[in-house]
PDB file of C-alpha atoms in Angstrom:
ATOM      1  CA  MET M  28     -72.032  70.137 -79.566  1.00 76.00           C
ATOM      2  CA  VAL M  29     -69.027  67.834 -79.336  1.00 82.00           C
ATOM      3  CA  SER M  30     -68.446  65.296 -76.603  1.00 87.00           C
ATOM      4  CA  CYS M  31     -65.589  65.373 -74.111  1.00 88.00           C
ATOM      5  CA  GLU M  32     -63.746  62.619 -76.007  1.00 86.00           C
ATOM      6  CA  LYS M  33     -64.009  64.516 -79.245  1.00 87.00           C
ATOM      7  CA  ALA M  34     -62.853  67.718 -77.549  1.00 88.00           C
ATOM      8  CA  THR M  35     -59.734  66.021 -76.149  1.00 87.00           C
ATOM      9  CA  LEU M  36     -58.939  64.550 -79.540  1.00 87.00           C
ATOM     10  CA  ILE M  37     -59.197  67.985 -81.142  1.00 89.00           C
ATOM     11  CA  CYS M  38     -57.113  69.437 -78.348  1.00 88.00           C
ATOM     12  CA  ASN M  39     -54.365  66.879 -78.904  1.00 87.00           C
ATOM     13  CA  LYS M  40     -54.430  67.470 -82.628  1.00 87.00           C
ATOM     14  CA  ALA M  41     -54.270  71.199 -82.059  1.00 87.00           C
ATOM     15  CA  GLN M  42     -51.008  70.722 -80.140  1.00 85.00           C
ATOM     16  CA  TYR M  43     -49.433  69.535 -83.357  1.00 84.00           C
ATOM     17  CA  GLY M  44     -51.241  72.037 -85.542  1.00 83.00           C
ATOM     18  CA  GLU M  45     -53.358  69.370 -87.154  1.00 83.00           C
ATOM     19  CA  ALA M  46     -56.816  70.504 -86.077  1.00 84.00           C
ATOM     20  CA  SER M  47     -59.036  72.400 -88.471  1.00 86.00           C
ATOM     21  CA  PHE M  48     -60.340  75.853 -87.648  1.00 89.00           C
ATOM     22  CA  VAL M  49     -63.931  74.646 -87.362  1.00 90.00           C
ATOM     23  CA  ASP M  50     -62.848  71.891 -84.979  1.00 88.00           C
ATOM     24  CA  ILE M  51     -61.045  74.375 -82.774  1.00 89.00           C
ATOM     25  CA  LEU M  52     -64.161  76.531 -82.643  1.00 89.00           C
ATOM     26  CA  ARG M  53     -66.191  73.475 -81.640  1.00 89.00           C
ATOM     27  CA  MET M  54     -63.675  72.693 -78.930  1.00 89.00           C
ATOM     28  CA  LYS M  55     -63.735  76.257 -77.585  1.00 89.00           C
ATOM     29  CA  LEU M  56     -67.506  76.076 -77.465  1.00 89.00           C
ATOM     30  CA  HIS M  57     -67.264  72.863 -75.511  1.00 91.00           C
ATOM     31  CA  HIS M  58     -64.840  74.489 -73.084  1.00 89.00           C
ATOM     32  CA  LEU M  59     -67.468  77.095 -72.232  1.00 90.00           C
ATOM     33  CA  ILE M  60     -69.658  74.463 -70.663  1.00 90.00           C
ATOM     34  CA  CYS M  61     -67.051  71.929 -69.515  1.00 90.00           C
ATOM     35  CA  LYS M  62     -64.455  73.245 -67.107  1.00 89.00           C
ATOM     36  CA  THR M  63     -62.661  69.893 -66.827  1.00 89.00           C
ATOM     37  CA  CYS M  64     -61.877  69.892 -70.514  1.00 89.00           C
ATOM     38  CA  ALA M  65     -60.892  73.550 -70.429  1.00 89.00           C
ATOM     39  CA  LYS M  66     -58.406  72.827 -67.655  1.00 88.00           C
ATOM     40  CA  HIS M  67     -57.050  69.763 -69.388  1.00 87.00           C
ATOM     41  CA  SER M  68     -56.639  71.757 -72.550  1.00 89.00           C
ATOM     42  CA  SER M  69     -54.666  74.510 -70.864  1.00 88.00           C
ATOM     43  CA  CYS M  70     -52.399  71.925 -69.197  1.00 86.00           C
ATOM     44  CA  ASN M  71     -51.918  70.264 -72.543  1.00 86.00           C
ATOM     45  CA  THR M  72     -50.918  73.526 -74.178  1.00 88.00           C
ATOM     46  CA  GLN M  73     -48.521  74.171 -71.347  1.00 85.00           C
ATOM     47  CA  LEU M  74     -46.909  70.778 -71.898  1.00 85.00           C
ATOM     48  CA  THR M  75     -46.389  71.641 -75.550  1.00 85.00           C
ATOM     49  CA  SER M  76     -44.725  74.924 -74.708  1.00 85.00           C
ATOM     50  CA  LEU M  77     -42.515  73.199 -72.125  1.00 82.00           C
ATOM     51  CA  CYS M  78     -41.438  70.625 -74.675  1.00 80.00           C
ATOM     52  CA  GLN M  79     -40.590  73.348 -77.153  1.00 79.00           C
ATOM     53  CA  LYS M  80     -38.751  75.399 -74.565  1.00 77.00           C
ATOM     54  CA  ALA M  81     -36.627  72.454 -73.518  1.00 74.00           C
ATOM     55  CA  LYS M  82     -35.403  71.991 -77.106  1.00 71.00           C
ATOM     56  CA  LEU M  83     -35.275  68.253 -76.679  1.00 72.00           C
ATOM     57  CA  ARG M  84     -33.092  66.390 -79.112  1.00 73.00           C
ATOM     58  CA  HIS M  85     -33.309  62.726 -79.800  1.00 72.00           C
ATOM     59  CA  LEU M  86     -31.003  60.409 -81.624  1.00 71.00           C
ATOM     60  CA  SER M  87     -32.690  58.883 -84.620  1.00 71.00           C
ATOM     61  CA  GLN M  88     -33.388  55.179 -84.736  1.00 70.00           C
ATOM     62  CA  ALA M  89     -30.660  54.702 -87.346  1.00 73.00           C
ATOM     63  CA  GLU M  90     -28.076  56.394 -85.153  1.00 74.00           C
ATOM     64  CA  LYS M  91     -29.081  54.201 -82.252  1.00 75.00           C
ATOM     65  CA  GLU M  92     -28.797  51.067 -84.347  1.00 76.00           C
ATOM     66  CA  LYS M  93     -25.328  52.123 -85.392  1.00 76.00           C
ATOM     67  CA  MET M  94     -24.391  52.718 -81.780  1.00 75.00           C
ATOM     68  CA  LYS M  95     -25.676  49.289 -80.785  1.00 74.00           C
ATOM     69  CA  GLU M  96     -23.713  47.689 -83.564  1.00 76.00           C
ATOM     70  CA  THR M  97     -20.422  49.319 -82.617  1.00 76.00           C
ATOM     71  CA  LEU M  98     -21.079  48.458 -78.985  1.00 72.00           C
ATOM     72  CA  SER M  99     -21.682  44.812 -79.684  1.00 73.00           C
ATOM     73  CA  GLN M 100     -18.453  44.651 -81.664  1.00 73.00           C
ATOM     74  CA  HIS M 101     -16.555  45.751 -78.598  1.00 67.00           C
ATOM     75  CA  ARG M 102     -17.988  43.166 -76.311  1.00 62.00           C
TER      76      ARG M 102
ATOM     77  CA  MET F  12     -28.921  42.458 -50.921  1.00 44.00           C
ATOM     78  CA  ALA F  13     -28.152  41.229 -54.386  1.00 54.00           C
ATOM     79  CA  ILE F  14     -26.034  43.509 -56.542  1.00 59.00           C
ATOM     80  CA  PRO F  15     -28.127  44.889 -59.374  1.00 64.00           C
ATOM     81  CA  LYS F  16     -26.772  43.759 -62.702  1.00 70.00           C
ATOM     82  CA  LEU F  17     -25.854  46.011 -65.567  1.00 71.00           C
ATOM     83  CA  GLN F  18     -27.696  45.417 -68.790  1.00 74.00           C
ATOM     84  CA  PRO F  19     -25.456  46.810 -71.515  1.00 72.00           C
ATOM     85  CA  GLU F  20     -27.653  45.475 -74.286  1.00 74.00           C
ATOM     86  CA  ARG F  21     -30.424  47.809 -73.200  1.00 77.00           C
ATOM     87  CA  TRP F  22     -28.277  50.888 -72.616  1.00 77.00           C
ATOM     88  CA  VAL F  23     -28.804  52.447 -76.008  1.00 78.00           C
ATOM     89  CA  ASP F  24     -32.583  52.101 -75.846  1.00 77.00           C
ATOM     90  CA  ASN F  25     -32.917  53.255 -72.294  1.00 77.00           C
ATOM     91  CA  TYR F  26     -30.340  55.951 -71.792  1.00 82.00           C
ATOM     92  CA  ALA F  27     -28.983  57.165 -75.141  1.00 82.00           C
ATOM     93  CA  ASP F  28     -31.462  60.027 -75.434  1.00 81.00           C
ATOM     94  CA  TYR F  29     -31.083  61.110 -71.841  1.00 83.00           C
ATOM     95  CA  LEU F  30     -27.293  61.106 -72.030  1.00 85.00           C
ATOM     96  CA  PHE F  31     -27.406  62.821 -75.409  1.00 84.00           C
ATOM     97  CA  ASN F  32     -29.464  65.687 -74.002  1.00 82.00           C
ATOM     98  CA  TYR F  33     -27.155  65.902 -71.043  1.00 83.00           C
ATOM     99  CA  ALA F  34     -24.086  66.058 -73.266  1.00 84.00           C
ATOM    100  CA  ILE F  35     -25.551  68.510 -75.746  1.00 79.00           C
ATOM    101  CA  GLY F  36     -26.201  70.946 -72.933  1.00 76.00           C
ATOM    102  CA  ARG F  37     -22.503  70.915 -72.168  1.00 80.00           C
ATOM    103  CA  VAL F  38     -20.725  70.740 -75.487  1.00 78.00           C
ATOM    104  CA  SER F  39     -23.431  72.338 -77.680  1.00 68.00           C
ATOM    105  CA  ASP F  40     -22.470  70.357 -80.731  1.00 74.00           C
ATOM    106  CA  ALA F  41     -24.655  67.440 -81.759  1.00 75.00           C
ATOM    107  CA  GLU F  42     -21.899  65.416 -83.426  1.00 79.00           C
ATOM    108  CA  MET F  43     -19.568  65.837 -80.486  1.00 82.00           C
ATOM    109  CA  ALA F  44     -22.334  64.954 -78.046  1.00 82.00           C
ATOM    110  CA  LYS F  45     -23.082  61.790 -79.979  1.00 83.00           C
ATOM    111  CA  ASP F  46     -19.448  60.761 -79.861  1.00 84.00           C
ATOM    112  CA  LEU F  47     -19.295  61.423 -76.142  1.00 86.00           C
ATOM    113  CA  VAL F  48     -22.336  59.248 -75.529  1.00 85.00           C
ATOM    114  CA  GLN F  49     -20.799  56.470 -77.575  1.00 85.00           C
ATOM    115  CA  GLU F  50     -17.533  56.763 -75.663  1.00 85.00           C
ATOM    116  CA  THR F  51     -19.469  56.657 -72.425  1.00 86.00           C
ATOM    117  CA  PHE F  52     -21.020  53.347 -73.390  1.00 84.00           C
ATOM    118  CA  PHE F  53     -17.596  51.954 -74.295  1.00 83.00           C
ATOM    119  CA  ALA F  54     -16.111  53.073 -71.014  1.00 86.00           C
ATOM    120  CA  GLY F  55     -19.124  51.642 -69.216  1.00 83.00           C
ATOM    121  CA  LEU F  56     -18.566  48.273 -70.844  1.00 81.00           C
ATOM    122  CA  LYS F  57     -14.906  48.333 -70.040  1.00 82.00           C
ATOM    123  CA  SER F  58     -15.395  49.062 -66.369  1.00 82.00           C
ATOM    124  CA  ALA F  59     -18.606  47.102 -65.921  1.00 77.00           C
ATOM    125  CA  LYS F  60     -16.890  44.857 -63.426  1.00 78.00           C
ATOM    126  CA  ASN F  61     -16.222  47.839 -61.171  1.00 79.00           C
ATOM    127  CA  TYR F  62     -19.910  48.628 -60.911  1.00 78.00           C
ATOM    128  CA  LYS F  63     -20.759  48.087 -57.291  1.00 78.00           C
ATOM    129  CA  GLY F  64     -24.436  48.743 -57.536  1.00 73.00           C
ATOM    130  CA  ASP F  65     -24.655  51.600 -55.072  1.00 76.00           C
ATOM    131  CA  ALA F  66     -25.961  53.907 -57.765  1.00 77.00           C
ATOM    132  CA  ALA F  67     -28.647  53.321 -60.346  1.00 80.00           C
ATOM    133  CA  GLU F  68     -27.414  52.330 -63.773  1.00 80.00           C
ATOM    134  CA  ARG F  69     -28.268  55.711 -65.250  1.00 81.00           C
ATOM    135  CA  THR F  70     -26.553  57.699 -62.508  1.00 84.00           C
ATOM    136  CA  TRP F  71     -23.475  55.591 -63.015  1.00 85.00           C
ATOM    137  CA  LEU F  72     -23.449  56.265 -66.751  1.00 85.00           C
ATOM    138  CA  VAL F  73     -23.997  59.986 -66.199  1.00 86.00           C
ATOM    139  CA  ALA F  74     -20.981  59.999 -63.901  1.00 87.00           C
ATOM    140  CA  ILE F  75     -18.874  58.473 -66.674  1.00 87.00           C
ATOM    141  CA  LEU F  76     -20.254  60.951 -69.195  1.00 88.00           C
ATOM    142  CA  LYS F  77     -19.279  63.817 -66.900  1.00 88.00           C
ATOM    143  CA  ARG F  78     -15.679  62.643 -66.972  1.00 88.00           C
ATOM    144  CA  LYS F  79     -15.860  62.341 -70.751  1.00 87.00           C
ATOM    145  CA  VAL F  80     -17.075  65.931 -71.046  1.00 86.00           C
ATOM    146  CA  ILE F  81     -14.231  67.119 -68.850  1.00 88.00           C
ATOM    147  CA  ASP F  82     -11.769  65.130 -70.949  1.00 86.00           C
ATOM    148  CA  HIS F  83     -13.204  66.720 -74.059  1.00 85.00           C
ATOM    149  CA  TYR F  84     -12.481  70.218 -72.782  1.00 84.00           C
ATOM    150  CA  ARG F  85      -9.105  69.177 -71.501  1.00 85.00           C
ATOM    151  CA  LYS F  86      -8.163  67.889 -74.907  1.00 81.00           C
ATOM    152  CA  ARG F  87      -9.313  71.091 -76.545  1.00 78.00           C
ATOM    153  CA  ASN F  88      -7.194  73.124 -74.168  1.00 77.00           C
ATOM    154  CA  SER F  89      -4.120  70.965 -74.334  1.00 76.00           C
ATOM    155  CA  LYS F  90      -1.072  72.257 -76.161  1.00 73.00           C
ATOM    156  CA  LYS F  91      -2.019  70.368 -79.268  1.00 70.00           C
ATOM    157  CA  GLY F  92      -5.620  71.533 -79.087  1.00 65.00           C
ATOM    158  CA  LYS F  93      -4.586  75.148 -78.643  1.00 67.00           C
ATOM    159  CA  ALA F  94      -2.359  74.926 -81.674  1.00 68.00           C
ATOM    160  CA  GLU F  95      -5.419  74.461 -83.825  1.00 66.00           C
ATOM    161  CA  VAL F  96      -6.606  77.847 -84.944  1.00 63.00           C
ATOM    162  CA  ARG F  97     -10.120  78.675 -83.876  1.00 61.00           C
ATOM    163  CA  MET F  98     -10.977  82.210 -84.721  1.00 57.00           C
ATOM    164  CA  GLY F  99     -14.335  83.881 -84.620  1.00 54.00           C
ATOM    165  CA  TYR F 100     -16.261  87.003 -83.860  1.00 53.00           C
ATOM    166  CA  SER F 101     -16.668  85.888 -80.293  1.00 54.00           C
ATOM    167  CA  ALA F 102     -15.076  83.010 -78.502  1.00 53.00           C
ATOM    168  CA  GLN F 103     -18.390  81.449 -77.496  1.00 55.00           C
ATOM    169  CA  SER F 104     -20.447  81.542 -80.631  1.00 56.00           C
ATOM    170  CA  GLU F 105     -20.219  81.243 -84.346  1.00 55.00           C
ATOM    171  CA  ALA F 106     -22.086  84.516 -84.870  1.00 58.00           C
ATOM    172  CA  GLU F 107     -20.591  87.164 -87.078  1.00 59.00           C
ATOM    173  CA  GLY F 108     -20.394  90.860 -86.368  1.00 59.00           C
ATOM    174  CA  ASP F 109     -18.108  93.803 -85.891  1.00 57.00           C
ATOM    175  CA  TRP F 110     -18.941  95.629 -82.749  1.00 58.00           C
ATOM    176  CA  LEU F 111     -17.399  95.104 -79.403  1.00 62.00           C
ATOM    177  CA  GLU F 112     -20.425  96.819 -77.874  1.00 63.00           C
ATOM    178  CA  GLU F 113     -22.627  93.968 -78.970  1.00 64.00           C
ATOM    179  CA  GLN F 114     -20.784  91.643 -76.696  1.00 64.00           C
ATOM    180  CA  VAL F 115     -21.247  93.540 -73.470  1.00 65.00           C
ATOM    181  CA  ALA F 116     -23.623  91.799 -71.099  1.00 66.00           C
ATOM    182  CA  ASP F 117     -26.918  93.461 -70.324  1.00 66.00           C
ATOM    183  CA  PRO F 118     -26.828  94.121 -66.582  1.00 66.00           C
ATOM    184  CA  PHE F 119     -30.600  93.808 -66.164  1.00 68.00           C
ATOM    185  CA  SER F 120     -31.037  90.631 -68.075  1.00 67.00           C
ATOM    186  CA  THR F 121     -32.046  87.397 -66.411  1.00 65.00           C
ATOM    187  CA  PHE F 122     -31.927  85.817 -69.795  1.00 65.00           C
ATOM    188  CA  GLU F 123     -28.846  83.739 -69.160  1.00 65.00           C
ATOM    189  CA  ASN F 124     -30.695  81.719 -66.542  1.00 69.00           C
ATOM    190  CA  ASN F 125     -33.046  80.499 -69.226  1.00 71.00           C
ATOM    191  CA  ASP F 126     -30.567  78.172 -70.852  1.00 69.00           C
ATOM    192  CA  LEU F 127     -29.726  76.586 -67.561  1.00 71.00           C
ATOM    193  CA  GLU F 128     -33.348  76.200 -66.613  1.00 73.00           C
ATOM    194  CA  ASN F 129     -34.281  74.844 -70.018  1.00 75.00           C
ATOM    195  CA  GLU F 130     -31.599  72.242 -69.801  1.00 75.00           C
ATOM    196  CA  GLU F 131     -32.887  71.037 -66.448  1.00 78.00           C
ATOM    197  CA  LEU F 132     -36.385  71.055 -67.867  1.00 80.00           C
ATOM    198  CA  GLY F 133     -35.206  68.983 -70.781  1.00 79.00           C
ATOM    199  CA  LEU F 134     -33.719  66.379 -68.489  1.00 81.00           C
ATOM    200  CA  ALA F 135     -36.873  66.336 -66.364  1.00 82.00           C
ATOM    201  CA  ILE F 136     -39.032  65.743 -69.428  1.00 82.00           C
ATOM    202  CA  GLN F 137     -36.620  63.130 -70.683  1.00 81.00           C
ATOM    203  CA  GLN F 138     -36.794  61.344 -67.350  1.00 81.00           C
ATOM    204  CA  CYS F 139     -40.585  61.358 -67.470  1.00 83.00           C
ATOM    205  CA  ILE F 140     -40.530  59.983 -71.006  1.00 83.00           C
ATOM    206  CA  THR F 141     -38.392  57.036 -69.934  1.00 80.00           C
ATOM    207  CA  LYS F 142     -41.035  56.178 -67.343  1.00 81.00           C
ATOM    208  CA  LEU F 143     -43.718  55.820 -70.018  1.00 82.00           C
ATOM    209  CA  PRO F 144     -44.565  52.435 -71.482  1.00 84.00           C
ATOM    210  CA  LYS F 145     -42.334  51.717 -74.452  1.00 81.00           C
ATOM    211  CA  LYS F 146     -44.955  52.193 -77.164  1.00 81.00           C
ATOM    212  CA  GLN F 147     -46.167  55.504 -75.777  1.00 84.00           C
ATOM    213  CA  ALA F 148     -42.627  56.760 -75.390  1.00 83.00           C
ATOM    214  CA  THR F 149     -41.739  55.898 -78.980  1.00 81.00           C
ATOM    215  CA  VAL F 150     -44.842  57.472 -80.454  1.00 82.00           C
ATOM    216  CA  PHE F 151     -44.574  60.596 -78.317  1.00 82.00           C
ATOM    217  CA  ALA F 152     -40.901  61.073 -79.128  1.00 80.00           C
ATOM    218  CA  MET F 153     -41.445  60.553 -82.845  1.00 79.00           C
ATOM    219  CA  LYS F 154     -44.340  62.961 -82.956  1.00 81.00           C
ATOM    220  CA  THR F 155     -43.233  65.681 -80.572  1.00 80.00           C
ATOM    221  CA  ILE F 156     -39.467  65.658 -80.660  1.00 76.00           C
ATOM    222  CA  GLN F 157     -38.596  64.406 -84.093  1.00 74.00           C
ATOM    223  CA  GLY F 158     -41.709  65.962 -85.592  1.00 73.00           C
ATOM    224  CA  ILE F 159     -42.551  63.113 -87.928  1.00 76.00           C
ATOM    225  CA  SER F 160     -45.956  63.397 -89.604  1.00 78.00           C
ATOM    226  CA  THR F 161     -48.899  61.346 -88.381  1.00 81.00           C
ATOM    227  CA  GLU F 162     -49.080  59.428 -91.620  1.00 81.00           C
ATOM    228  CA  ASP F 163     -45.429  58.361 -91.550  1.00 81.00           C
ATOM    229  CA  ILE F 164     -45.621  57.207 -87.947  1.00 80.00           C
ATOM    230  CA  CYS F 165     -48.739  55.174 -88.702  1.00 84.00           C
ATOM    231  CA  ASN F 166     -47.013  53.502 -91.624  1.00 82.00           C
ATOM    232  CA  GLU F 167     -43.870  52.786 -89.717  1.00 80.00           C
ATOM    233  CA  LEU F 168     -45.493  51.397 -86.575  1.00 81.00           C
ATOM    234  CA  ASN F 169     -48.412  49.827 -88.393  1.00 83.00           C
ATOM    235  CA  ILE F 170     -51.186  51.518 -86.447  1.00 84.00           C
ATOM    236  CA  ASN F 171     -54.159  53.575 -87.563  1.00 86.00           C
ATOM    237  CA  PRO F 172     -54.473  57.315 -86.871  1.00 83.00           C
ATOM    238  CA  SER F 173     -57.162  57.091 -84.190  1.00 84.00           C
ATOM    239  CA  ASN F 174     -55.006  54.522 -82.449  1.00 86.00           C
ATOM    240  CA  LEU F 175     -52.095  56.940 -82.618  1.00 85.00           C
ATOM    241  CA  TRP F 176     -54.095  59.787 -81.085  1.00 86.00           C
ATOM    242  CA  VAL F 177     -55.176  57.563 -78.207  1.00 88.00           C
ATOM    243  CA  ILE F 178     -51.551  56.645 -77.522  1.00 87.00           C
ATOM    244  CA  ILE F 179     -50.531  60.306 -77.749  1.00 86.00           C
ATOM    245  CA  HIS F 180     -53.331  61.238 -75.370  1.00 89.00           C
ATOM    246  CA  ARG F 181     -52.257  58.666 -72.788  1.00 89.00           C
ATOM    247  CA  ALA F 182     -48.633  59.680 -73.085  1.00 88.00           C
ATOM    248  CA  ARG F 183     -49.439  63.363 -72.669  1.00 87.00           C
ATOM    249  CA  THR F 184     -51.672  62.777 -69.675  1.00 88.00           C
ATOM    250  CA  ALA F 185     -48.997  60.684 -67.984  1.00 87.00           C
ATOM    251  CA  LEU F 186     -46.348  63.283 -68.787  1.00 85.00           C
ATOM    252  CA  MET F 187     -48.438  66.102 -67.358  1.00 86.00           C
ATOM    253  CA  GLU F 188     -48.860  64.184 -64.148  1.00 86.00           C
ATOM    254  CA  CYS F 189     -45.174  63.319 -63.976  1.00 86.00           C
ATOM    255  CA  LEU F 190     -44.052  66.881 -64.665  1.00 83.00           C
ATOM    256  CA  ASN F 191     -46.509  68.230 -62.124  1.00 82.00           C
ATOM    257  CA  LYS F 192     -44.794  66.090 -59.549  1.00 81.00           C
ATOM    258  CA  ASN F 193     -41.203  66.685 -60.621  1.00 75.00           C
ATOM    259  CA  TRP F 194     -41.094  70.114 -62.138  1.00 72.00           C
ATOM    260  CA  PHE F 195     -43.670  72.528 -60.738  1.00 70.00           C
TER     261      PHE F 195
END
C-alpha cells in the first residue's frame, strides 16, 4: 500500500501523463481507503482540464527577452 | 497617500503573459497579439508620467491594450486596409469549404458561449499564476502551458526531478485554492 505522499506524487505525475500504469493502480487502491486523497485527486484532475480548456498561451523566455531589450532601447 | 510608482523594468515579467492572453482572445493571431503587447508597453512608457495611481499597474496597462486592439481593427477597416484583398471561404475563419449551409448558425447551440467563458477562465488562471511565488509560477508555466519535458526543465533550472514535483504540487494546490475562490 502506498502512502499519502506517494499517492499525491503519482497523481501529479498522472496529470502530465508521466505515471506508469502500475502506479495509477496503486493510487486508485489508496483512494479506496483515503477519501482526502481521492478528493484531492479529483480536484487536481479538474484543474488540468480547466487549464486545457482555457488554452493558455505563454510567450517564450526568448520572446520576453527580446521584448525587454526593445523596451530598454526606447527608454 | 503616496502615488504608487510604475516599474517598467518588471512589466515584461509580470504582465506580458496576462496581456498576451487578453490580446489573443481579441485578435486571434499570436504574432499580432505579441505586437500589440509590445506596443502597449511602449505606449505605457511614453505616458508613464500621466499615471495617476488610481488604478493598479496591470489595470492601467490593460486599458492601454484595449485602445491598441481598437486601433488595430480601425486600421484594418480604414480605406487603405480595405484595399488589401482578404478573401476566404468565410469572413471569420481560414477554413475552406463550399457550402453556404455550413455557415448557418445552429439555433440550439450554446457552443458560442464557450469561447467567451474559456477566455475569462484563461485570464482567471493567469491571474492566479501571477500570485504564485516566482519559482512555482515558472515551473508550472513551463510544465503545463509550454509542455516542456520534466528532464529539460530540470536541466534548465538546475533542480532534481523530485524537487520539481514538490514545486508542481505546491503550485497546483495554491492554484486550486485560488480558482476555488475566484472561479467557482
